[in-house]
Amino acid sequence: MKFAIISAGEGSRLAQEGVQLPKPLVQLNGEAMVDRLVRIFTENGAEQIVIIINNEVALTKEHMLALQQKSEVPIELIVKTTPCSMHSFYELSRFLKGDKFCLTTVDTIFREDDFSKFIEQFKESKADGMMAVTDFVDDEKPLYISTEEDLTITGFHDVATPQCKFISGGIYCLTPKAIDTLEGCMERGMARMRNFQRQLIADGLHLEAYPFSKILDVDHAGDIVKAEAFLMKQD
């Protein structure tokens, strides 16, 4: 199984708030966020890890080239600035065809035991996709997810409905069918990952929700402290 990381954003909000490191290199309890993901993916049996970073920050490029050299798992690095996360996914997708894969953004923070159980369940699942979800809302623009009782996903919403118990956690386990949908989205000039996810439903793919205890994003300087405490199980 392959794993992929979207890390092509500029991290402008962090920079404006005084964080000097580029987002992928922000330290959480002494470990860079991108290094943490590579380690976790390796521990969960990754055959290959594909990472996209933007072409703007030399420090990130230097770090990633060094990480490539020392990684136990082959890392494919794409250096390209893209307009949005869905376009970044498209750049990654050519390396992800042919087998199940897991995709996340570099600033998605989760507990490792939740993640390992998620990956194991997806490996056994016959679903076309399995989305990490949480009932913890700490996002400026959450993507709400409606589900049936068996956690089959029925829709993705900008505003909560009575059927929405969860929001998207930004971790996607998918099969090659999803890449067909992605390519169709690109051909139609669509943007944003949430619109891609809606198109998965429109195309008839069977998606399941997998609840995590909590998932955080690191978008602001204050989120770093929250994430470190969360990972140390202090909250």
Coordinates of N, CA and C in Angstrom, one line a residue:
M1 N 0.9 -1.2 0.0 CA 0.0 0.0 0.0 C 0.9 1.2 0.0
K2 N 0.5 2.2 -0.8 CA 1.2 3.5 -0.9 C 0.6 4.5 0.0
F3 N 1.4 5.5 0.4 CA 0.9 6.6 1.2 C 1.4 7.9 0.5
A4 N 0.6 9.0 0.7 CA 0.9 10.3 0.0 C 0.6 11.4 1.0
I5 N 1.4 12.5 0.8 CA 1.3 13.7 1.7 C 1.2 14.9 0.8
I6 N 0.2 15.7 1.0 CA 0.0 17.0 0.4 C 0.7 18.0 1.3
S7 N 1.8 18.6 0.8 CA 2.5 19.6 1.6 C 2.9 20.8 0.8
A8 N 2.0 21.2 -0.1 CA 2.4 22.2 -1.1 C 1.9 23.6 -0.8
G9 N 1.2 23.8 0.4 CA 0.8 25.1 0.8 C 1.9 26.0 1.3
E10 N 1.6 27.3 1.4 CA 2.7 28.2 1.8 C 2.8 28.4 3.3
G11 N 1.8 28.0 4.1 CA 1.8 28.2 5.5 C 1.9 29.7 5.9
S12 N 1.1 30.5 5.1 CA 1.2 31.9 5.3 C 0.7 32.4 6.6
R13 N -0.4 31.7 7.1 CA -0.9 32.2 8.4 C 0.1 31.9 9.5
L14 N 0.8 30.8 9.5 CA 1.8 30.5 10.5 C 2.9 31.6 10.4
A15 N 3.3 31.9 9.2 CA 4.4 32.9 9.1 C 4.0 34.3 9.6
Q16 N 2.7 34.6 9.3 CA 2.2 35.9 9.8 C 2.1 36.0 11.3
E17 N 2.0 34.9 11.9 CA 1.9 34.8 13.4 C 3.3 34.5 14.1
G18 N 4.3 34.6 13.3 CA 5.7 34.6 13.9 C 6.4 33.2 13.8
V19 N 5.8 32.2 13.2 CA 6.4 30.9 13.1 C 7.4 31.0 12.0
Q20 N 8.7 30.8 12.3 CA 9.7 31.0 11.3 C 9.9 29.8 10.4
L21 N 9.7 28.6 10.8 CA 9.8 27.4 10.0 C 8.7 27.2 9.0
P22 N 9.0 26.7 7.8 CA 7.9 26.4 6.9 C 7.0 25.3 7.5
K23 N 5.7 25.2 7.1 CA 4.8 24.3 7.8 C 5.3 22.9 7.9
P24 N 5.8 22.3 6.8 CA 6.2 20.9 6.9 C 7.2 20.6 8.0
L25 N 8.0 21.6 8.3 CA 9.1 21.5 9.2 C 8.8 21.9 10.7
V26 N 7.6 22.4 10.9 CA 7.2 22.8 12.2 C 7.3 21.6 13.2
Q27 N 7.9 21.8 14.3 CA 8.2 20.8 15.3 C 7.0 20.5 16.2
L28 N 6.6 19.3 16.4 CA 5.7 18.9 17.4 C 6.4 17.9 18.3
N29 N 6.6 18.4 19.6 CA 7.4 17.6 20.5 C 8.7 17.1 20.0
G30 N 9.4 18.0 19.3 CA 10.7 17.7 18.8 C 10.8 17.0 17.4
E31 N 9.7 16.8 16.8 CA 9.7 16.1 15.5 C 8.9 16.9 14.4
A32 N 9.6 17.1 13.3 CA 8.9 17.8 12.2 C 7.7 17.1 11.7
M33 N 6.6 17.9 11.4 CA 5.4 17.3 11.0 C 5.5 16.3 9.9
V34 N 6.3 16.7 8.9 CA 6.5 15.8 7.7 C 7.2 14.5 8.1
D35 N 8.2 14.7 9.0 CA 9.0 13.5 9.4 C 8.1 12.6 10.2
R36 N 7.2 13.1 11.0 CA 6.3 12.3 11.8 C 5.4 11.5 10.9
L37 N 4.9 12.0 9.9 CA 4.0 11.3 9.0 C 4.8 10.2 8.3
V38 N 6.0 10.5 7.8 CA 6.8 9.5 7.1 C 7.1 8.3 8.1
R39 N 7.4 8.6 9.3 CA 7.7 7.6 10.3 C 6.4 6.7 10.5
I40 N 5.3 7.4 10.7 CA 4.1 6.6 11.0 C 3.7 5.8 9.8
F41 N 3.8 6.3 8.6 CA 3.5 5.5 7.4 C 4.5 4.3 7.3
T42 N 5.7 4.5 7.6 CA 6.7 3.4 7.5 C 6.3 2.3 8.5
E43 N 5.9 2.7 9.7 CA 5.5 1.8 10.7 C 4.2 1.0 10.3
N44 N 3.4 1.6 9.4 CA 2.2 0.9 9.0 C 2.3 0.3 7.6
G45 N 3.6 -0.1 7.3 CA 3.8 -0.9 6.1 C 3.8 -0.3 4.8
A46 N 4.1 1.0 4.7 CA 4.2 1.7 3.4 C 5.2 1.1 2.5
E47 N 4.8 0.9 1.2 CA 5.7 0.4 0.2 C 6.4 1.6 -0.4
Q48 N 5.7 2.7 -0.5 CA 6.3 3.9 -1.1 C 5.5 5.1 -0.5
I49 N 6.2 6.2 -0.4 CA 5.6 7.4 0.1 C 5.8 8.5 -0.9
V50 N 4.8 9.2 -1.4 CA 4.8 10.2 -2.4 C 4.5 11.5 -1.7
I51 N 5.3 12.5 -1.9 CA 5.1 13.8 -1.2 C 5.2 14.9 -2.2
I52 N 4.3 15.9 -2.1 CA 4.4 17.1 -3.0 C 4.7 18.3 -2.1
I53 N 5.7 19.1 -2.4 CA 6.0 20.3 -1.7 C 6.0 21.5 -2.8
N54 N 5.8 22.7 -2.3 CA 5.8 23.8 -3.3 C 7.3 24.1 -3.7
N55 N 7.4 25.0 -4.7 CA 8.7 25.3 -5.3 C 9.2 26.6 -4.7
E56 N 8.6 27.1 -3.5 CA 8.9 28.4 -3.0 C 9.9 28.4 -1.9
V57 N 10.1 27.3 -1.2 CA 10.9 27.4 0.1 C 12.1 26.4 0.0
A58 N 13.2 27.0 -0.1 CA 14.5 26.2 -0.3 C 14.7 25.3 0.9
L59 N 14.4 25.8 2.1 CA 14.7 25.0 3.3 C 13.9 23.7 3.3
T60 N 12.6 23.8 2.9 CA 11.8 22.6 2.8 C 12.4 21.6 1.8
K61 N 12.8 22.1 0.6 CA 13.4 21.2 -0.4 C 14.7 20.5 0.2
E62 N 15.5 21.3 0.8 CA 16.7 20.7 1.4 C 16.4 19.6 2.4
H63 N 15.4 19.9 3.3 CA 15.0 18.9 4.3 C 14.5 17.7 3.6
M64 N 13.7 17.8 2.6 CA 13.1 16.7 2.0 C 14.1 15.8 1.2
L65 N 15.0 16.4 0.6 CA 16.1 15.7 -0.1 C 16.9 14.8 0.9
A66 N 17.1 15.4 2.1 CA 17.9 14.7 3.1 C 17.0 13.5 3.7
L67 N 15.7 13.8 3.8 CA 14.8 12.8 4.3 C 14.7 11.6 3.3
Q68 N 14.7 11.9 2.0 CA 14.7 10.9 1.0 C 15.9 9.9 1.2
Q69 N 17.0 10.5 1.5 CA 18.2 9.7 1.6 C 18.2 8.7 2.7
K70 N 17.6 9.2 3.9 CA 17.7 8.3 5.1 C 16.5 7.5 5.3
S71 N 15.4 7.7 4.5 CA 14.2 7.0 4.7 C 14.3 5.5 4.5
E72 N 13.7 4.7 5.3 CA 13.7 3.2 5.1 C 12.8 2.8 3.9
V73 N 11.8 3.7 3.6 CA 10.9 3.4 2.5 C 11.1 4.4 1.4
P74 N 11.1 3.9 0.1 CA 11.3 4.9 -1.0 C 10.4 6.1 -1.0
I75 N 10.9 7.3 -1.1 CA 10.1 8.5 -1.1 C 10.2 9.1 -2.5
E76 N 9.1 9.3 -3.1 CA 9.0 10.1 -4.4 C 8.6 11.5 -4.1
L77 N 9.5 12.4 -4.5 CA 9.3 13.8 -4.1 C 8.9 14.6 -5.4
I78 N 7.8 15.4 -5.3 CA 7.3 16.2 -6.4 C 7.5 17.7 -5.9
V79 N 8.2 18.5 -6.6 CA 8.4 19.9 -6.2 C 7.6 20.7 -7.2
K80 N 6.5 21.2 -6.8 CA 5.6 22.0 -7.7 C 4.6 22.8 -6.9
T81 N 4.5 24.1 -7.3 CA 3.5 24.9 -6.7 C 2.1 24.7 -7.4
T82 N 1.1 24.4 -6.6 CA -0.2 24.2 -7.2 C -1.2 25.1 -6.6
P83 N -2.4 25.4 -7.3 CA -3.4 26.3 -6.8 C -4.2 25.8 -5.6
C84 N -4.3 24.5 -5.5 CA -5.2 24.0 -4.4 C -4.8 22.6 -4.1
S85 N -5.4 22.0 -3.0 CA -5.0 20.7 -2.6 C -5.5 19.6 -3.6
M86 N -6.6 19.9 -4.3 CA -7.0 18.9 -5.3 C -6.0 18.8 -6.4
H87 N -5.5 19.9 -6.8 CA -4.5 19.9 -7.9 C -3.2 19.2 -7.4
S88 N -2.9 19.4 -6.1 CA -1.7 18.7 -5.6 C -2.0 17.2 -5.6
F89 N -3.2 16.8 -5.2 CA -3.5 15.3 -5.3 C -3.4 14.8 -6.7
Y90 N -3.8 15.6 -7.7 CA -3.6 15.2 -9.1 C -2.2 15.0 -9.5
E91 N -1.3 15.8 -9.0 CA 0.1 15.6 -9.3 C 0.6 14.3 -8.6
L92 N 0.1 14.0 -7.4 CA 0.5 12.8 -6.7 C 0.0 11.6 -7.4
S93 N -1.2 11.7 -8.0 CA -2.0 10.5 -8.4 C -1.3 9.6 -9.4
R94 N -0.4 10.2 -10.2 CA 0.2 9.3 -11.2 C 1.1 8.3 -10.6
F95 N 1.5 8.4 -9.3 CA 2.3 7.4 -8.6 C 1.4 6.5 -7.8
L96 N 0.1 6.7 -7.7 CA -0.8 6.0 -6.8 C -1.7 5.0 -7.5
K97 N -1.7 5.0 -8.8 CA -2.6 4.1 -9.6 C -2.2 2.6 -9.3
G98 N -3.3 1.8 -9.4 CA -3.0 0.3 -9.4 C -3.2 -0.4 -8.0
D99 N -3.4 0.4 -6.9 CA -3.5 -0.3 -5.6 C -4.2 0.7 -4.7
K100 N -4.6 0.2 -3.5 CA -5.1 1.1 -2.5 C -4.0 2.0 -2.0
F101 N -4.4 3.2 -1.5 CA -3.5 4.2 -1.0 C -4.1 5.0 0.0
C102 N -3.3 5.7 0.8 CA -3.7 6.6 1.9 C -3.1 8.0 1.6
L103 N -4.0 9.0 1.7 CA -3.6 10.4 1.4 C -3.9 11.3 2.6
T104 N -3.0 12.2 2.9 CA -3.3 13.2 3.9 C -2.6 14.5 3.7
T105 N -2.9 15.5 4.4 CA -2.2 16.8 4.4 C -1.1 16.8 5.5
V106 N -0.1 17.6 5.3 CA 1.0 17.5 6.3 C 0.7 18.0 7.7
D107 N -0.4 18.8 7.8 CA -0.7 19.4 9.1 C -1.8 18.7 9.8
T108 N -2.2 17.5 9.3 CA -3.3 16.7 10.0 C -2.7 15.9 11.1
I109 N -3.2 16.2 12.3 CA -2.6 15.6 13.5 C -3.6 14.6 14.2
F110 N -3.1 13.4 14.4 CA -4.0 12.3 14.9 C -3.2 11.4 15.8
R111 N -3.8 10.6 16.5 CA -3.1 9.6 17.4 C -2.8 8.4 16.6
E112 N -1.6 7.9 16.8 CA -1.0 6.8 16.0 C -1.8 5.5 16.1
D113 N -2.4 5.2 17.3 CA -3.2 4.0 17.4 C -4.5 4.1 16.6
D114 N -5.1 5.3 16.6 CA -6.3 5.4 15.7 C -5.9 5.2 14.3
F115 N -4.8 5.7 13.9 CA -4.4 5.6 12.5 C -4.1 4.2 12.1
S116 N -3.4 3.4 12.9 CA -3.1 2.0 12.6 C -4.3 1.2 12.5
K117 N -5.3 1.4 13.3 CA -6.5 0.6 13.2 C -7.3 1.0 12.0
F118 N -7.3 2.3 11.6 CA -7.9 2.8 10.4 C -7.3 2.1 9.2
I119 N -6.0 2.0 9.1 CA -5.3 1.4 7.9 C -5.6 -0.1 7.9
E120 N -5.6 -0.7 9.0 CA -5.9 -2.2 9.0 C -7.3 -2.4 8.5
Q121 N -8.2 -1.6 9.0 CA -9.6 -1.8 8.6 C -9.8 -1.6 7.1
F122 N -9.1 -0.6 6.6 CA -9.3 -0.3 5.1 C -8.7 -1.4 4.3
K123 N -7.6 -2.0 4.7 CA -6.9 -3.1 4.0 C -7.9 -4.2 3.8
E124 N -8.8 -4.4 4.8 CA -9.7 -5.5 4.8 C -11.0 -5.2 4.1
S125 N -11.3 -3.9 4.0 CA -12.6 -3.4 3.5 C -12.7 -3.6 2.0
K126 N -14.0 -3.8 1.6 CA -14.3 -3.8 0.2 C -14.8 -2.5 -0.4
A127 N -14.8 -1.5 0.5 CA -15.3 -0.1 0.1 C -14.4 0.5 -0.9
D128 N -14.9 1.4 -1.7 CA -14.1 2.2 -2.6 C -13.2 3.2 -1.9
G129 N -13.6 3.6 -0.7 CA -12.9 4.6 0.0 C -13.3 4.6 1.5
M130 N -12.4 5.0 2.4 CA -12.7 5.1 3.8 C -12.1 6.4 4.3
M131 N -12.9 7.3 4.8 CA -12.5 8.6 5.2 C -12.4 8.7 6.8
A132 N -11.3 9.2 7.3 CA -11.2 9.5 8.7 C -12.1 10.6 9.1
V133 N -12.9 10.4 10.1 CA -13.8 11.5 10.6 C -13.7 11.7 12.1
T134 N -14.2 12.8 12.6 CA -14.1 13.1 14.0 C -15.4 13.9 14.4
D135 N -15.8 13.8 15.6 CA -16.9 14.6 16.1 C -16.3 15.9 16.8
F136 N -15.0 16.0 16.8 CA -14.3 17.2 17.4 C -14.2 18.3 16.3
V137 N -14.8 19.4 16.5 CA -14.8 20.5 15.6 C -13.9 21.6 16.0
D138 N -12.8 21.8 15.4 CA -11.9 22.9 15.7 C -11.3 23.4 14.4
D139 N -12.2 23.6 13.4 CA -11.8 24.0 12.1 C -12.6 25.2 11.7
E140 N -11.9 26.1 11.0 CA -12.6 27.4 10.6 C -13.7 27.1 9.5
K141 N -13.5 26.2 8.6 CA -14.5 25.8 7.6 C -14.6 24.3 7.5
P142 N -15.2 23.7 8.5 CA -15.3 22.2 8.5 C -16.1 21.7 7.4
L143 N -15.8 20.5 6.9 CA -16.6 19.8 6.0 C -17.4 18.7 6.7
Y144 N -18.7 18.9 6.8 CA -19.5 18.0 7.5 C -19.9 16.8 6.7
I145 N -20.0 15.6 7.3 CA -20.2 14.4 6.6 C -21.5 13.7 7.1
S146 N -22.4 13.5 6.2 CA -23.6 12.7 6.6 C -23.4 11.3 6.3
T147 N -24.0 10.4 7.2 CA -23.8 9.0 7.1 C -25.1 8.3 7.4
E148 N -25.1 7.0 7.0 CA -26.2 6.1 7.4 C -25.7 5.5 8.7
E149 N -26.6 4.6 9.3 CA -26.3 4.0 10.6 C -25.0 3.2 10.5
D150 N -24.8 2.5 9.4 CA -23.6 1.7 9.3 C -22.3 2.4 8.9
L151 N -22.4 3.8 8.9 CA -21.3 4.7 8.6 C -21.0 4.8 7.1
T152 N -21.9 4.3 6.3 CA -21.8 4.6 4.8 C -22.0 6.1 4.6
I153 N -21.1 6.7 3.9 CA -21.2 8.2 3.7 C -22.2 8.5 2.6
T154 N -23.1 9.4 2.9 CA -24.1 9.8 2.0 C -23.9 11.2 1.4
G155 N -23.0 12.0 2.0 CA -22.8 13.4 1.5 C -21.8 14.1 2.2
F156 N -21.3 15.2 1.6 CA -20.3 16.1 2.2 C -20.9 17.5 2.1
H157 N -20.9 18.2 3.2 CA -21.7 19.4 3.3 C -20.9 20.6 4.0
D158 N -21.1 21.8 3.5 CA -20.5 23.0 4.1 C -21.2 23.4 5.4
V159 N -22.5 23.0 5.5 CA -23.3 23.3 6.7 C -23.8 22.0 7.2
A160 N -23.8 21.8 8.5 CA -24.3 20.6 9.2 C -25.8 20.4 8.9
T161 N -26.1 19.1 8.7 CA -27.5 18.7 8.6 C -27.8 17.7 9.8
P162 N -29.0 17.3 10.0 CA -29.3 16.4 11.1 C -28.6 15.1 11.0
Q163 N -28.2 14.7 9.8 CA -27.5 13.4 9.5 C -26.0 13.5 9.7
C164 N -25.5 14.7 10.1 CA -24.1 14.9 10.2 C -23.6 14.8 11.6
K165 N -23.0 13.7 11.9 CA -22.4 13.5 13.3 C -20.9 13.8 13.3
F166 N -20.3 13.9 12.1 CA -18.9 14.0 12.0 C -18.5 15.1 11.0
I167 N -17.2 15.5 11.1 CA -16.6 16.3 10.1 C -15.4 15.5 9.5
S168 N -15.0 15.9 8.3 CA -13.8 15.3 7.7 C -12.6 15.5 8.5
G169 N -11.8 14.5 8.6 CA -10.5 14.6 9.3 C -9.3 14.9 8.4
G170 N -9.6 14.8 7.1 CA -8.5 15.1 6.1 C -7.6 14.0 5.9
I171 N -8.0 12.7 6.2 CA -7.2 11.5 5.9 C -8.1 10.7 5.0
Y172 N -7.6 10.3 3.8 CA -8.4 9.6 2.8 C -7.7 8.3 2.4
C173 N -8.4 7.2 2.6 CA -7.9 5.9 2.1 C -8.8 5.6 0.9
L174 N -8.2 5.4 -0.2 CA -8.9 5.3 -1.5 C -8.4 4.1 -2.4
T175 N -9.2 3.7 -3.3 CA -8.8 2.8 -4.3 C -8.6 3.5 -5.7
P176 N -8.1 2.8 -6.7 CA -7.8 3.4 -8.0 C -9.1 4.0 -8.6
K177 N -10.3 3.6 -8.2 CA -11.5 4.2 -8.8 C -11.5 5.7 -8.5
A178 N -11.0 6.1 -7.4 CA -11.1 7.5 -7.0 C -10.2 8.3 -7.9
I179 N -9.2 7.8 -8.5 CA -8.3 8.5 -9.4 C -9.1 8.8 -10.7
D180 N -9.9 7.9 -11.2 CA -10.8 8.1 -12.3 C -11.7 9.3 -12.1
T181 N -12.3 9.4 -10.9 CA -13.1 10.6 -10.5 C -12.3 11.8 -10.5
L182 N -11.1 11.8 -9.9 CA -10.2 12.9 -9.8 C -9.9 13.4 -11.2
E183 N -9.6 12.6 -12.1 CA -9.2 13.0 -13.5 C -10.4 13.6 -14.2
G184 N -11.6 13.1 -13.9 CA -12.8 13.8 -14.4 C -13.0 15.2 -13.8
C185 N -12.7 15.3 -12.5 CA -12.8 16.6 -11.9 C -11.9 17.6 -12.6
M186 N -10.7 17.2 -12.8 CA -9.7 18.1 -13.5 C -10.1 18.5 -14.9
E187 N -10.7 17.5 -15.6 CA -11.1 17.8 -17.0 C -12.2 18.8 -17.0
R188 N -13.1 18.8 -15.9 CA -14.2 19.8 -15.8 C -13.8 21.1 -15.2
G189 N -12.5 21.3 -14.8 CA -12.0 22.5 -14.2 C -12.4 22.7 -12.8
M190 N -12.7 21.6 -12.1 CA -13.1 21.7 -10.7 C -11.9 22.0 -9.8
A191 N -12.2 22.5 -8.6 CA -11.1 22.7 -7.6 C -11.7 22.3 -6.2
R192 N -10.8 22.2 -5.2 CA -11.0 21.9 -3.8 C -11.3 20.4 -3.6
M193 N -10.7 19.9 -2.6 CA -10.8 18.5 -2.2 C -12.3 18.2 -1.9
R194 N -13.0 19.1 -1.2 CA -14.4 18.8 -0.8 C -15.3 18.6 -2.1
N195 N -15.0 19.3 -3.2 CA -15.7 19.0 -4.4 C -15.4 17.7 -5.0
F196 N -14.1 17.3 -4.9 CA -13.7 16.0 -5.4 C -14.5 14.9 -4.6
Q197 N -14.6 15.1 -3.3 CA -15.2 14.1 -2.4 C -16.7 14.0 -2.8
R198 N -17.3 15.2 -3.0 CA -18.7 15.1 -3.5 C -18.9 14.4 -4.8
Q199 N -17.9 14.5 -5.7 CA -18.0 13.9 -7.0 C -17.8 12.3 -6.8
L200 N -17.1 11.9 -5.8 CA -17.0 10.5 -5.5 C -18.4 9.9 -5.3
I201 N -19.2 10.6 -4.5 CA -20.5 10.1 -4.2 C -21.4 10.2 -5.5
A202 N -21.2 11.3 -6.3 CA -22.0 11.4 -7.5 C -21.6 10.3 -8.5
D203 N -20.4 9.9 -8.5 CA -20.0 8.8 -9.4 C -20.3 7.4 -8.9
G204 N -21.0 7.3 -7.7 CA -21.5 6.0 -7.2 C -20.5 5.2 -6.4
L205 N -19.4 5.8 -6.0 CA -18.4 5.1 -5.2 C -18.9 4.9 -3.8
H206 N -18.6 3.7 -3.2 CA -19.1 3.4 -1.9 C -18.0 3.8 -0.9
L207 N -18.3 4.8 -0.1 CA -17.4 5.4 0.9 C -17.9 5.1 2.3
E208 N -17.0 4.8 3.2 CA -17.3 4.6 4.6 C -16.5 5.6 5.5
A209 N -17.2 6.0 6.6 CA -16.5 6.8 7.6 C -15.9 6.0 8.6
Y210 N -14.7 6.4 9.1 CA -14.0 5.7 10.2 C -13.7 6.8 11.3
P211 N -14.4 6.7 12.4 CA -14.2 7.7 13.5 C -12.9 7.6 14.2
F212 N -12.2 8.7 14.3 CA -11.0 8.9 15.2 C -11.5 9.6 16.5
S213 N -10.7 9.4 17.5 CA -11.0 10.1 18.8 C -11.0 11.6 18.6
K214 N -10.0 12.1 17.9 CA -9.8 13.5 17.7 C -8.8 13.7 16.5
I215 N -9.0 14.7 15.7 CA -8.1 15.1 14.7 C -7.9 16.6 14.7
L216 N -6.7 17.1 14.6 CA -6.5 18.5 14.7 C -5.7 18.9 13.4
D217 N -5.8 20.2 13.0 CA -5.0 20.8 12.0 C -4.2 21.9 12.6
V218 N -3.0 22.1 12.0 CA -2.1 23.1 12.5 C -2.1 24.2 11.4
D219 N -3.0 25.2 11.7 CA -3.1 26.3 10.8 C -2.6 27.6 11.4
H220 N -2.6 27.7 12.7 CA -2.2 28.9 13.4 C -1.1 28.5 14.5
A221 N -0.4 29.6 14.9 CA 0.7 29.3 15.9 C 0.1 28.7 17.1
G222 N -1.0 29.1 17.6 CA -1.6 28.5 18.8 C -2.0 27.0 18.6
D223 N -2.1 26.6 17.4 CA -2.5 25.2 17.2 C -1.3 24.2 17.5
I224 N -0.1 24.8 17.4 CA 1.1 24.0 17.7 C 1.1 23.5 19.2
V225 N 0.8 24.4 20.1 CA 0.7 24.0 21.5 C -0.4 23.0 21.7
K226 N -1.6 23.2 21.1 CA -2.7 22.3 21.2 C -2.3 20.9 20.7
A227 N -1.6 20.9 19.5 CA -1.3 19.6 18.9 C -0.3 18.8 19.8
E228 N 0.7 19.6 20.4 CA 1.7 18.9 21.2 C 1.0 18.3 22.5
A229 N 0.1 19.0 23.1 CA -0.6 18.5 24.2 C -1.4 17.3 23.9
F230 N -2.1 17.4 22.8 CA -3.0 16.3 22.3 C -2.1 15.0 22.1
L231 N -1.0 15.1 21.5 CA -0.2 14.0 21.2 C 0.5 13.4 22.5
M232 N 0.6 14.2 23.5 CA 1.1 13.8 24.7 C 0.0 13.3 25.7
K233 N -1.2 13.3 25.1 CA -2.4 12.8 25.8 C -2.6 13.6 27.1
Q234 N -2.5 14.9 27.0 CA -2.6 15.8 28.2 C -4.0 16.5 28.2
D235 N -4.8 16.2 27.1 CA -6.1 16.9 27.1 C -7.2 15.9 26.9

